[in-house]
């Protein structure tokens, strides 16, 4: 910084190389000078191009097509090419690529020497050695970055038990400073993404606004996905396609906002850059997707909030900075030797190796922290992985460390947080008889206005507004009520959010369902790959998830083979896949029951005979042992739809779950891999107690083992352990199930949301409940008794 001021005072033409985020800080200083000075700014990436060559984004498209590689690989080649060029040592492959790009006028060589003649180059950060060598070779004076004058202020250190405690203590300190009149815009937070959700929670608790800057990739917007999908099916030249896309974008309306307008303009601008390409838009989908993935819309910069920023933010002297998560492993950033170029190759190209980059990261971190005048650092001693330790950088900072000791008296900056703390302490007292000394101080606070006694049991509520808004019910919602009334209340009436991550298993199930929806039109692996490409285009998956889905194609092919082979010899034909069904249901008000049936098959001669299949990517063996309590009743839910609203007089020959993905095939003595495979994909469910009817579903069910729980005795009769039913019995069970639905809805209308989790041999309502941390369960779970209406007893023979 001092070198920059000296250059300004001497009116020296200066080329400043810096992180772009720091540019405005330098410009402010320039504007403060009473005289004009010629200063230019470049970030490191721009400097590399200025020293070598520049290229348009369509160059990457050319490389991708010319070398028959994807856009990501083409990008890697183009990123490496300038370093070979600056070293004046192009290997044969890169020399041929360079010549081809020059021949097609896709690289524009730069004349750095004449363009910046007379300039001094000021580096504000460490750059690759090859850049220094090139600048020296061209005869430029280079001023290297210098360490800042170490601030004399102490560093305040917060030692926390875990991340929640850490964020809480930091917000206590922030609340104290705001109470003393500090401007909220002076306060900055530095933390990785694992802290962002906690910031949102504690921002609400302390009523202190925090802005987390989120640069959103263009490909994450639905409009971008729709545009790419339309390009995939539109024909015509680029001008014609762009005109149709423009009309679609202009007419697109989700909600009126400046962000939507900005998104529209950005998409059209990016597409316009490819207009004159020698390739049609449809042939550039991979490139467009990659480019949109790398291009982001920046978040709006808000006023009067605390900003979450990076360590490279241009801090001013009056900024008060909190760095969270300052643990070993997080600071400094450790660079591994896993780049496109190995460390050996980097040495030959005069680039920083992974070890040198780690050392540079350490140096820059110390540099950044030392330049912050008002600095507080926090770390935790526990993490989900076990014990955690502070970063060794603390020992190398040229500042005095002053540890802050948290005191309860400082934890009083949010009435709302006080109420929550008060309730928690009362809850502990009434449940366990443990009275905290802090309760007395809370009880003296008139602002809290809480009762002297506290009953932690949930009493429901009497406000009809919530129930009136509950106009649709799916099986998923009703199943949550079967599990526990309180869980239903929190999830579907209060809409209490839970931490939700789109897991690999979720994407796997969605992708398999997407393919199986059109399984009769799929003939080879290429067809499946096309579905996968579309799915990846429409969803943001991690590289791990993408790899997993690609690997799952082998199993998907096996499932398709199983299904098609079975149906080829069956008397049943496909009626419909993914049938969306709805049914009005009358109680105090009219509800619309909703569902989606994966597959319905219909007898080729007797159209009233049908059976249904629901796909599962997990356990498909679901006995109806607790049917009258609502458990495992999804297929009956669908049968009720079809009986009352779809078919006039349906005759159900079966209802099945089918496992379409299995993680592990357990080895069994005497069974081949193919046999174990078939067993994994069996249809598992209940069917008519009629051998002829069963053989119409699959005449080879015994030898091919395609129907689970369908054992046959030596005399040809079905075993008692077989999962079968009589037609009239099923009709009665459906009537009983309809009565159960009505009874359940009446309970919901009566605000019956007691905490009543169920427990049985294969059921535990609390096991996967997302609300366990806020549940006041203080009684045993309700044990269920078996009530399977199709139970036929035990077999006497084998």
Short mmCIF file of C-alpha atoms in Angstrom, two decimals, residues 194-400:
data_model
loop_
_atom_site.label_atom_id
_atom_site.label_comp_id
_atom_site.label_asym_id
_atom_site.label_seq_id
_atom_site.Cartn_x
_atom_site.Cartn_y
_atom_site.Cartn_z
CA UNK A 194 -20.54 -24.87 7.01
CA UNK A 195 -21.28 -21.82 9.18
CA UNK A 196 -23.76 -20.11 6.85
CA UNK A 197 -26.86 -21.93 8.07
CA UNK A 198 -25.89 -21.16 11.68
CA UNK A 199 -25.53 -17.48 10.76
CA UNK A 200 -29.10 -17.50 9.50
CA UNK A 201 -30.35 -19.06 12.76
CA UNK A 202 -28.45 -16.77 15.13
CA UNK A 203 -29.15 -13.73 12.98
CA UNK A 204 -32.82 -14.41 13.70
CA UNK A 205 -32.26 -15.12 17.40
CA UNK A 206 -30.23 -11.96 18.02
CA UNK A 207 -32.21 -9.90 15.49
CA UNK A 208 -28.99 -8.86 13.79
CA UNK A 209 -29.17 -8.88 9.96
CA UNK A 210 -26.44 -10.84 8.16
CA UNK A 211 -25.93 -10.90 4.40
CA UNK A 212 -24.30 -14.00 2.90
CA UNK A 213 -23.08 -13.22 -0.60
CA UNK A 214 -24.15 -16.03 -2.91
CA UNK A 215 -23.05 -15.92 -6.51
CA UNK A 216 -25.53 -18.22 -8.20
CA UNK A 217 -24.47 -20.19 -11.28
CA UNK A 218 -26.71 -19.46 -14.28
CA UNK A 219 -27.38 -23.17 -14.73
CA UNK A 220 -29.10 -23.32 -11.33
CA UNK A 221 -32.01 -21.17 -12.54
CA UNK A 222 -35.05 -22.91 -13.97
CA UNK A 223 -35.17 -20.46 -16.88
CA UNK A 224 -31.65 -21.49 -17.94
CA UNK A 225 -32.57 -25.18 -17.74
CA UNK A 226 -35.70 -24.55 -19.81
CA UNK A 227 -33.69 -22.66 -22.43
CA UNK A 228 -31.13 -25.49 -22.74
CA UNK A 229 -33.93 -28.05 -23.04
CA UNK A 230 -35.59 -25.99 -25.79
CA UNK A 231 -32.29 -25.67 -27.69
CA UNK A 232 -32.02 -29.47 -27.61
CA UNK A 233 -35.24 -29.83 -29.65
CA UNK A 234 -35.26 -26.70 -31.84
CA UNK A 235 -34.14 -27.00 -35.46
CA UNK A 236 -32.90 -24.29 -37.85
CA UNK A 237 -29.82 -22.10 -38.05
CA UNK A 238 -28.47 -20.19 -35.06
CA UNK A 239 -30.27 -16.96 -35.96
CA UNK A 240 -33.63 -18.73 -36.17
CA UNK A 241 -33.05 -20.65 -32.92
CA UNK A 242 -31.89 -17.52 -31.08
CA UNK A 243 -35.01 -15.64 -32.26
CA UNK A 244 -37.27 -18.39 -30.86
CA UNK A 245 -35.30 -18.52 -27.62
CA UNK A 246 -35.47 -14.74 -27.29
CA UNK A 247 -39.27 -14.80 -27.72
CA UNK A 248 -39.51 -17.52 -25.06
CA UNK A 249 -37.26 -15.65 -22.60
CA UNK A 250 -39.09 -12.35 -23.06
CA UNK A 251 -42.45 -14.03 -22.42
CA UNK A 252 -41.15 -16.01 -19.43
CA UNK A 253 -42.69 -14.77 -16.19
CA UNK A 254 -42.17 -16.32 -12.80
CA UNK A 255 -42.31 -13.20 -10.71
CA UNK A 256 -41.37 -9.65 -11.51
CA UNK A 257 -37.97 -8.76 -10.16
CA UNK A 258 -34.84 -7.01 -11.27
CA UNK A 259 -32.99 -10.31 -10.75
CA UNK A 260 -35.20 -12.05 -13.34
CA UNK A 261 -34.64 -9.22 -15.82
CA UNK A 262 -30.91 -9.42 -15.18
CA UNK A 263 -30.99 -13.19 -15.71
CA UNK A 264 -32.83 -12.84 -19.01
CA UNK A 265 -30.35 -10.26 -20.30
CA UNK A 266 -27.40 -12.39 -19.19
CA UNK A 267 -28.65 -15.58 -20.90
CA UNK A 268 -29.34 -13.76 -24.16
CA UNK A 269 -25.96 -12.04 -24.02
CA UNK A 270 -24.12 -15.33 -23.48
CA UNK A 271 -26.06 -17.07 -26.28
CA UNK A 272 -25.38 -14.15 -28.60
CA UNK A 273 -21.63 -14.76 -28.22
CA UNK A 274 -22.08 -18.16 -29.88
CA UNK A 275 -24.32 -16.84 -32.68
CA UNK A 276 -21.62 -16.71 -35.35
CA UNK A 277 -20.04 -19.99 -34.34
CA UNK A 278 -19.61 -22.55 -37.12
CA UNK A 279 -21.58 -25.00 -34.93
CA UNK A 280 -25.34 -25.07 -34.38
CA UNK A 281 -26.58 -24.28 -30.88
CA UNK A 282 -27.90 -27.82 -30.57
CA UNK A 283 -24.41 -29.20 -31.23
CA UNK A 284 -23.00 -26.92 -28.52
CA UNK A 285 -25.16 -28.07 -25.61
CA UNK A 286 -22.22 -29.49 -23.64
CA UNK A 287 -20.30 -26.23 -24.10
CA UNK A 288 -23.31 -24.06 -23.23
CA UNK A 289 -24.06 -26.07 -20.11
CA UNK A 290 -20.41 -25.85 -19.00
CA UNK A 291 -20.26 -22.14 -19.73
CA UNK A 292 -23.50 -21.38 -17.86
CA UNK A 293 -22.19 -23.46 -14.96
CA UNK A 294 -19.09 -21.25 -14.74
CA UNK A 295 -21.02 -17.99 -15.19
CA UNK A 296 -22.74 -16.52 -12.13
CA UNK A 297 -25.19 -13.80 -11.18
CA UNK A 298 -23.76 -11.85 -8.28
CA UNK A 299 -25.78 -11.15 -5.15
CA UNK A 300 -26.95 -7.64 -4.48
CA UNK A 301 -24.79 -5.72 -2.00
CA UNK A 302 -27.06 -4.71 0.88
CA UNK A 303 -26.67 -1.80 3.29
CA UNK A 304 -27.01 -1.87 7.09
CA UNK A 305 -26.22 -5.57 7.40
CA UNK A 306 -23.20 -7.58 8.46
CA UNK A 307 -21.45 -8.95 5.40
CA UNK A 308 -19.90 -12.42 5.20
CA UNK A 309 -16.74 -11.90 3.17
CA UNK A 310 -13.56 -13.73 2.16
CA UNK A 311 -10.14 -13.36 3.77
CA UNK A 312 -9.03 -11.39 0.68
CA UNK A 313 -11.65 -8.68 1.23
CA UNK A 314 -10.18 -5.12 1.13
CA UNK A 315 -10.56 -4.31 4.83
CA UNK A 316 -10.45 -0.70 5.98
CA UNK A 317 -8.97 0.54 9.23
CA UNK A 318 -12.34 0.90 10.95
CA UNK A 319 -13.56 -2.59 10.02
CA UNK A 320 -14.22 -4.99 12.88
CA UNK A 321 -13.53 -8.49 11.62
CA UNK A 322 -14.51 -11.88 13.07
CA UNK A 323 -12.83 -15.00 11.63
CA UNK A 324 -14.68 -18.21 12.60
CA UNK A 325 -13.61 -21.83 12.35
CA UNK A 326 -9.91 -21.02 12.69
CA UNK A 327 -8.96 -24.65 13.18
CA UNK A 328 -6.11 -26.81 11.97
CA UNK A 329 -7.00 -28.23 8.57
CA UNK A 330 -9.10 -25.18 7.67
CA UNK A 331 -6.38 -22.52 7.98
CA UNK A 332 -4.12 -22.26 6.07
CA UNK A 333 -5.51 -23.83 2.90
CA UNK A 334 -3.49 -26.93 2.01
CA UNK A 335 -2.92 -27.51 -1.70
CA UNK A 336 -2.53 -31.11 -2.87
CA UNK A 337 -0.69 -32.45 -5.90
CA UNK A 338 -3.89 -33.38 -7.76
CA UNK A 339 -4.13 -30.69 -10.42
CA UNK A 340 -4.22 -31.26 -14.16
CA UNK A 341 -0.47 -30.51 -14.12
CA UNK A 342 1.62 -32.55 -11.67
CA UNK A 343 4.20 -30.87 -9.43
CA UNK A 344 6.94 -32.16 -11.71
CA UNK A 345 5.32 -30.52 -14.72
CA UNK A 346 4.81 -27.31 -12.76
CA UNK A 347 8.52 -27.19 -11.92
CA UNK A 348 9.43 -27.48 -15.58
CA UNK A 349 6.99 -24.66 -16.41
CA UNK A 350 8.23 -22.40 -13.57
CA UNK A 351 4.91 -22.62 -11.75
CA UNK A 352 4.32 -22.96 -8.03
CA UNK A 353 4.16 -26.56 -6.85
CA UNK A 354 1.51 -27.72 -4.38
CA UNK A 355 3.96 -27.38 -1.47
CA UNK A 356 4.96 -23.88 -2.60
CA UNK A 357 1.29 -22.92 -2.97
CA UNK A 358 0.60 -24.11 0.57
CA UNK A 359 3.52 -22.00 1.81
CA UNK A 360 2.18 -19.05 -0.19
CA UNK A 361 -1.29 -19.57 1.28
CA UNK A 362 0.22 -19.50 4.75
CA UNK A 363 2.18 -16.34 4.02
CA UNK A 364 -0.81 -14.56 2.46
CA UNK A 365 -3.03 -15.60 5.39
CA UNK A 366 -0.60 -14.13 7.93
CA UNK A 367 -0.30 -11.06 5.68
CA UNK A 368 -4.08 -10.58 5.55
CA UNK A 369 -4.67 -11.15 9.27
CA UNK A 370 -1.79 -8.87 10.26
CA UNK A 371 -3.26 -6.00 8.25
CA UNK A 372 -6.64 -6.11 10.07
CA UNK A 373 -6.70 -3.58 12.88
CA UNK A 374 -9.71 -4.91 14.85
CA UNK A 375 -9.58 -8.70 14.68
CA UNK A 376 -11.35 -11.46 16.59
CA UNK A 377 -10.56 -15.11 15.83
CA UNK A 378 -12.60 -18.07 17.04
CA UNK A 379 -12.11 -21.82 16.96
CA UNK A 380 -13.89 -24.91 18.29
CA UNK A 381 -12.55 -27.91 20.19
CA UNK A 382 -15.16 -30.40 18.93
CA UNK A 383 -16.32 -31.23 15.42
CA UNK A 384 -18.51 -33.99 13.92
CA UNK A 385 -15.26 -35.84 13.16
CA UNK A 386 -14.01 -35.72 16.75
CA UNK A 387 -11.54 -33.47 18.57
CA UNK A 388 -10.54 -30.22 16.85
CA UNK A 389 -7.49 -28.00 17.40
CA UNK A 390 -6.68 -24.34 16.71
CA UNK A 391 -4.59 -23.51 13.65
CA UNK A 392 -0.83 -23.20 14.27
CA UNK A 393 -1.03 -19.82 12.49
CA UNK A 394 -2.11 -18.31 15.82
CA UNK A 395 1.41 -18.89 17.13
CA UNK A 396 2.99 -17.07 14.18
CA UNK A 397 0.81 -13.93 14.15
CA UNK A 398 2.84 -10.83 15.06
CA UNK A 399 0.14 -9.74 17.49
CA UNK A 400 -0.64 -10.28 21.14
#
